[in-house]
PDB file of C-alpha atoms in Angstrom:
ATOM      1  CA  UNK A  15       0.444  13.047  22.051  1.00  0.00           C
ATOM      2  CA  UNK A  16      -2.340  11.003  20.395  1.00  0.00           C
ATOM      3  CA  UNK A  17      -4.515   8.700  22.451  1.00  0.00           C
ATOM      4  CA  UNK A  18      -3.719   5.034  21.928  1.00  0.00           C
ATOM      5  CA  UNK A  19      -7.219   4.177  20.867  1.00  0.00           C
ATOM      6  CA  UNK A  20      -7.202   6.890  18.232  1.00  0.00           C
ATOM      7  CA  UNK A  21      -3.892   5.696  16.830  1.00  0.00           C
ATOM      8  CA  UNK A  22      -4.939   2.046  16.774  1.00  0.00           C
ATOM      9  CA  UNK A  23      -8.304   2.907  15.172  1.00  0.00           C
ATOM     10  CA  UNK A  24      -6.467   4.708  12.387  1.00  0.00           C
ATOM     11  CA  UNK A  25      -3.916   1.955  11.907  1.00  0.00           C
ATOM     12  CA  UNK A  26      -6.778  -0.492  11.685  1.00  0.00           C
ATOM     13  CA  UNK A  27      -8.475   1.637   9.048  1.00  0.00           C
ATOM     14  CA  UNK A  28      -5.152   1.923   7.184  1.00  0.00           C
ATOM     15  CA  UNK A  29      -4.835  -1.875   7.081  1.00  0.00           C
ATOM     16  CA  UNK A  30      -8.460  -2.372   6.134  1.00  0.00           C
ATOM     17  CA  UNK A  31      -8.444   0.033   3.145  1.00  0.00           C
ATOM     18  CA  UNK A  32      -5.012  -1.196   2.130  1.00  0.00           C
ATOM     19  CA  UNK A  33      -6.045  -4.869   2.072  1.00  0.00           C
ATOM     20  CA  UNK A  34      -9.246  -4.139   0.087  1.00  0.00           C
ATOM     21  CA  UNK A  35      -7.291  -2.043  -2.371  1.00  0.00           C
ATOM     22  CA  UNK A  36      -4.466  -4.587  -2.862  1.00  0.00           C
ATOM     23  CA  UNK A  37      -6.954  -7.280  -3.524  1.00  0.00           C
ATOM     24  CA  UNK A  38      -8.210  -5.385  -6.509  1.00  0.00           C
ATOM     25  CA  UNK A  39      -4.823  -6.153  -8.149  1.00  0.00           C
ATOM     26  CA  UNK A  40      -6.378  -9.541  -8.795  1.00  0.00           C
ATOM     27  CA  UNK A  41      -8.692  -8.084 -11.476  1.00  0.00           C
ATOM     28  CA  UNK A  42      -5.944  -5.923 -12.898  1.00  0.00           C
ATOM     29  CA  UNK A  43      -3.712  -9.017 -13.288  1.00  0.00           C
ATOM     30  CA  UNK A  44      -6.734 -10.855 -14.923  1.00  0.00           C
ATOM     31  CA  UNK A  45      -7.134  -7.902 -17.335  1.00  0.00           C
ATOM     32  CA  UNK A  46      -3.465  -7.643 -18.242  1.00  0.00           C
ATOM     33  CA  UNK A  47      -2.885 -11.369 -18.589  1.00  0.00           C
ATOM     34  CA  UNK A  48      -6.334 -11.958 -20.168  1.00  0.00           C
ATOM     35  CA  UNK A  49      -7.003 -14.828 -17.782  1.00  0.00           C
ATOM     36  CA  UNK A  50      -9.937 -15.849 -15.667  1.00  0.00           C
ATOM     37  CA  UNK A  51     -10.250 -14.615 -12.054  1.00  0.00           C
ATOM     38  CA  UNK A  52      -9.173 -18.006 -10.607  1.00  0.00           C
ATOM     39  CA  UNK A  53      -5.897 -17.916 -12.526  1.00  0.00           C
ATOM     40  CA  UNK A  54      -5.252 -14.307 -11.464  1.00  0.00           C
ATOM     41  CA  UNK A  55      -5.911 -15.270  -7.850  1.00  0.00           C
ATOM     42  CA  UNK A  56      -3.336 -18.068  -8.074  1.00  0.00           C
ATOM     43  CA  UNK A  57      -0.778 -15.538  -9.457  1.00  0.00           C
ATOM     44  CA  UNK A  58      -1.710 -12.895  -6.770  1.00  0.00           C
ATOM     45  CA  UNK A  59      -1.406 -15.432  -3.874  1.00  0.00           C
ATOM     46  CA  UNK A  60       1.793 -16.964  -5.242  1.00  0.00           C
ATOM     47  CA  UNK A  61       3.503 -13.582  -4.901  1.00  0.00           C
ATOM     48  CA  UNK A  62       3.692 -13.137  -1.165  1.00  0.00           C
ATOM     49  CA  UNK A  63       4.619  -9.496  -0.903  1.00  0.00           C
ATOM     50  CA  UNK A  64       2.940  -6.242  -1.864  1.00  0.00           C
ATOM     51  CA  UNK A  65       6.055  -5.149  -3.650  1.00  0.00           C
ATOM     52  CA  UNK A  66       6.157  -8.345  -5.795  1.00  0.00           C
ATOM     53  CA  UNK A  67       2.495  -7.859  -6.754  1.00  0.00           C
ATOM     54  CA  UNK A  68       2.971  -4.274  -7.716  1.00  0.00           C
ATOM     55  CA  UNK A  69       6.176  -5.118  -9.626  1.00  0.00           C
ATOM     56  CA  UNK A  70       4.247  -7.788 -11.587  1.00  0.00           C
ATOM     57  CA  UNK A  71       1.448  -5.466 -12.511  1.00  0.00           C
ATOM     58  CA  UNK A  72       3.885  -2.715 -13.639  1.00  0.00           C
ATOM     59  CA  UNK A  73       5.833  -5.175 -15.715  1.00  0.00           C
ATOM     60  CA  UNK A  74       2.748  -6.490 -17.386  1.00  0.00           C
ATOM     61  CA  UNK A  75       1.590  -2.985 -18.072  1.00  0.00           C
ATOM     62  CA  UNK A  76       4.843  -2.262 -19.839  1.00  0.00           C
ATOM     63  CA  UNK A  77       4.500  -5.095 -22.277  1.00  0.00           C
ATOM     64  CA  UNK A  78       4.147  -4.031 -25.923  1.00  0.00           C
ATOM     65  CA  UNK A  79       0.790  -5.799 -26.079  1.00  0.00           C
ATOM     66  CA  UNK A  80      -0.726  -3.610 -23.420  1.00  0.00           C
ATOM     67  CA  UNK A  81      -2.728  -0.725 -24.919  1.00  0.00           C
ATOM     68  CA  UNK A  82      -1.151   2.653 -24.238  1.00  0.00           C
ATOM     69  CA  UNK A  83      -4.124   3.910 -22.255  1.00  0.00           C
ATOM     70  CA  UNK A  84      -4.059   0.874 -20.077  1.00  0.00           C
ATOM     71  CA  UNK A  85      -0.344   1.191 -19.518  1.00  0.00           C
ATOM     72  CA  UNK A  86      -0.656   4.809 -18.524  1.00  0.00           C
ATOM     73  CA  UNK A  87      -3.570   4.245 -16.138  1.00  0.00           C
ATOM     74  CA  UNK A  88      -1.967   1.183 -14.452  1.00  0.00           C
ATOM     75  CA  UNK A  89       1.452   2.780 -14.078  1.00  0.00           C
ATOM     76  CA  UNK A  90       0.002   5.982 -12.705  1.00  0.00           C
ATOM     77  CA  UNK A  91      -2.163   4.044 -10.146  1.00  0.00           C
ATOM     78  CA  UNK A  92       0.716   1.761  -9.155  1.00  0.00           C
ATOM     79  CA  UNK A  93       2.878   4.846  -8.557  1.00  0.00           C
ATOM     80  CA  UNK A  94       0.331   6.200  -6.247  1.00  0.00           C
ATOM     81  CA  UNK A  95      -0.025   2.894  -4.396  1.00  0.00           C
ATOM     82  CA  UNK A  96       3.722   2.639  -3.948  1.00  0.00           C
ATOM     83  CA  UNK A  97       3.859   6.061  -2.419  1.00  0.00           C
ATOM     84  CA  UNK A  98       1.167   5.127   0.129  1.00  0.00           C
ATOM     85  CA  UNK A  99       2.791   1.743   0.865  1.00  0.00           C
ATOM     86  CA  UNK A 100       5.485   3.733   2.806  1.00  0.00           C
ATOM     87  CA  UNK A 101       2.853   4.779   5.389  1.00  0.00           C
ATOM     88  CA  UNK A 102       1.396   1.289   5.531  1.00  0.00           C
ATOM     89  CA  UNK A 103       4.873  -0.280   5.969  1.00  0.00           C
ATOM     90  CA  UNK A 104       5.824   2.241   8.607  1.00  0.00           C
ATOM     91  CA  UNK A 105       2.839   1.358  10.770  1.00  0.00           C
ATOM     92  CA  UNK A 106       2.930  -2.374  10.156  1.00  0.00           C
ATOM     93  CA  UNK A 107       6.694  -2.660  10.902  1.00  0.00           C
ATOM     94  CA  UNK A 108       7.254  -0.323  13.775  1.00  0.00           C
ATOM     95  CA  UNK A 109       7.191  -0.438  17.491  1.00  0.00           C
ATOM     96  CA  UNK A 110       5.591   2.256  19.649  1.00  0.00           C
ATOM     97  CA  UNK A 111       6.984   4.254  22.492  1.00  0.00           C
ATOM     98  CA  UNK A 112       4.788   5.403  25.276  1.00  0.00           C
ATOM     99  CA  UNK A 113       4.772   8.430  27.449  1.00  0.00           C
ATOM    100  CA  UNK A 114       4.316   8.504  31.247  1.00  0.00           C
ATOM    101  CA  UNK A 115       0.479   8.363  30.831  1.00  0.00           C
ATOM    102  CA  UNK A 116       0.594   5.292  28.695  1.00  0.00           C
ATOM    103  CA  UNK A 117      -0.229   7.044  25.522  1.00  0.00           C
ATOM    104  CA  UNK A 118       1.665   6.390  22.266  1.00  0.00           C
ATOM    105  CA  UNK A 119       4.227   9.180  21.908  1.00  0.00           C
ATOM    106  CA  UNK A 120       6.371   7.993  18.880  1.00  0.00           C
ATOM    107  CA  UNK A 121       7.116   5.202  16.457  1.00  0.00           C
ATOM    108  CA  UNK A 122      10.377   3.492  15.949  1.00  0.00           C
ATOM    109  CA  UNK A 123      11.066   1.898  12.605  1.00  0.00           C
ATOM    110  CA  UNK A 124      12.540  -1.594  12.821  1.00  0.00           C
ATOM    111  CA  UNK A 125      14.927  -1.141   9.962  1.00  0.00           C
ATOM    112  CA  UNK A 126      18.673  -1.134   9.621  1.00  0.00           C
ATOM    113  CA  UNK A 127      20.490   1.796   7.838  1.00  0.00           C
ATOM    114  CA  UNK A 128      24.143   0.976   7.106  1.00  0.00           C
ATOM    115  CA  UNK A 129      26.875   3.196   5.661  1.00  0.00           C
ATOM    116  CA  UNK A 130      30.728   2.770   5.535  1.00  0.00           C
ATOM    117  CA  UNK A 131      31.216   3.503   9.198  1.00  0.00           C
ATOM    118  CA  UNK A 132      28.170   2.569  11.220  1.00  0.00           C
ATOM    119  CA  UNK A 133      24.837   0.764  11.451  1.00  0.00           C
ATOM    120  CA  UNK A 134      21.804   2.613  12.682  1.00  0.00           C
ATOM    121  CA  UNK A 135      18.423   1.348  13.453  1.00  0.00           C
ATOM    122  CA  UNK A 136      15.156   2.476  14.652  1.00  0.00           C
ATOM    123  CA  UNK A 137      14.328   5.905  13.243  1.00  0.00           C
ATOM    124  CA  UNK A 138      12.153   7.551  15.865  1.00  0.00           C
ATOM    125  CA  UNK A 139       9.275   9.886  14.825  1.00  0.00           C
ATOM    126  CA  UNK A 140       6.903  11.729  17.068  1.00  0.00           C
ATOM    127  CA  UNK A 141       3.279  10.688  16.816  1.00  0.00           C
ATOM    128  CA  UNK A 142       1.931  14.243  16.977  1.00  0.00           C
ATOM    129  CA  UNK A 143      -1.057  15.939  15.364  1.00  0.00           C
ATOM    130  CA  UNK A 144       0.838  16.393  12.113  1.00  0.00           C
ATOM    131  CA  UNK A 145       1.555  12.712  11.945  1.00  0.00           C
ATOM    132  CA  UNK A 146      -2.059  11.827  12.648  1.00  0.00           C
ATOM    133  CA  UNK A 147      -3.112  14.085   9.810  1.00  0.00           C
ATOM    134  CA  UNK A 148      -0.575  12.355   7.492  1.00  0.00           C
ATOM    135  CA  UNK A 149      -2.072   8.997   8.513  1.00  0.00           C
ATOM    136  CA  UNK A 150      -5.563  10.320   7.732  1.00  0.00           C
ATOM    137  CA  UNK A 151      -4.446  11.748   4.405  1.00  0.00           C
ATOM    138  CA  UNK A 152      -2.867   8.291   3.497  1.00  0.00           C
ATOM    139  CA  UNK A 153      -6.030   6.495   4.278  1.00  0.00           C
ATOM    140  CA  UNK A 154      -8.070   8.915   2.092  1.00  0.00           C
ATOM    141  CA  UNK A 155      -5.545   8.550  -0.720  1.00  0.00           C
ATOM    142  CA  UNK A 156      -5.776   4.700  -0.556  1.00  0.00           C
ATOM    143  CA  UNK A 157      -9.547   4.971  -0.737  1.00  0.00           C
ATOM    144  CA  UNK A 158      -9.099   7.251  -3.820  1.00  0.00           C
ATOM    145  CA  UNK A 159      -6.798   4.628  -5.383  1.00  0.00           C
ATOM    146  CA  UNK A 160      -9.268   1.951  -4.736  1.00  0.00           C
ATOM    147  CA  UNK A 161     -11.967   3.967  -6.611  1.00  0.00           C
ATOM    148  CA  UNK A 162      -9.543   4.473  -9.515  1.00  0.00           C
ATOM    149  CA  UNK A 163      -8.869   0.742  -9.672  1.00  0.00           C
ATOM    150  CA  UNK A 164     -12.642   0.024  -9.600  1.00  0.00           C
ATOM    151  CA  UNK A 165     -13.141   2.445 -12.436  1.00  0.00           C
ATOM    152  CA  UNK A 166     -10.350   0.717 -14.485  1.00  0.00           C
ATOM    153  CA  UNK A 167     -11.853  -2.733 -13.649  1.00  0.00           C
ATOM    154  CA  UNK A 168     -15.381  -1.786 -14.673  1.00  0.00           C
ATOM    155  CA  UNK A 169     -14.073  -0.273 -17.923  1.00  0.00           C
ATOM    156  CA  UNK A 170     -12.393  -3.561 -18.785  1.00  0.00           C
ATOM    157  CA  UNK A 171     -14.695  -6.090 -20.489  1.00  0.00           C
ATOM    158  CA  UNK A 172     -12.440  -8.963 -19.431  1.00  0.00           C
ATOM    159  CA  UNK A 173     -11.926  -7.925 -15.812  1.00  0.00           C
ATOM    160  CA  UNK A 174     -15.514  -6.792 -15.219  1.00  0.00           C
ATOM    161  CA  UNK A 175     -16.689 -10.125 -16.500  1.00  0.00           C
ATOM    162  CA  UNK A 176     -14.758 -11.769 -13.639  1.00  0.00           C
ATOM    163  CA  UNK A 177     -16.383  -9.731 -10.848  1.00  0.00           C
TER     164      UNK A 177
END
């Protein structure tokens, strides 16, 4: 099983790269709404979940007034960000199980799953080397998404003027 300090370091990195990347949506919102950064910040902070922010950006990109190239770039990038949000949500909303040596051995999701006959909760997943590699891959992908967003922002006269 993974050493606790290794897991916590990776979860910290995951949160760091996620927060920095999500904050770039401010510039995408400014670009799509053609508003100043201050107005985009108000919109961004008014929406208090990542999902709401991504939904807004996707909806703005789908408007007929959005150039096709911008629509394609934004929707592709938001799709990538949504895929990586699963890993971020997993590690931000789980509890950890520990082995006899005090090391983290598994995660347990704090989510209900309900069907016609029963309610289940707490999907347990082992925190093995495969999972550590998946966490590393997710961190790298979020960094790549951040770079894509920066490229989009710098290509936008409106958004880059707000930097």
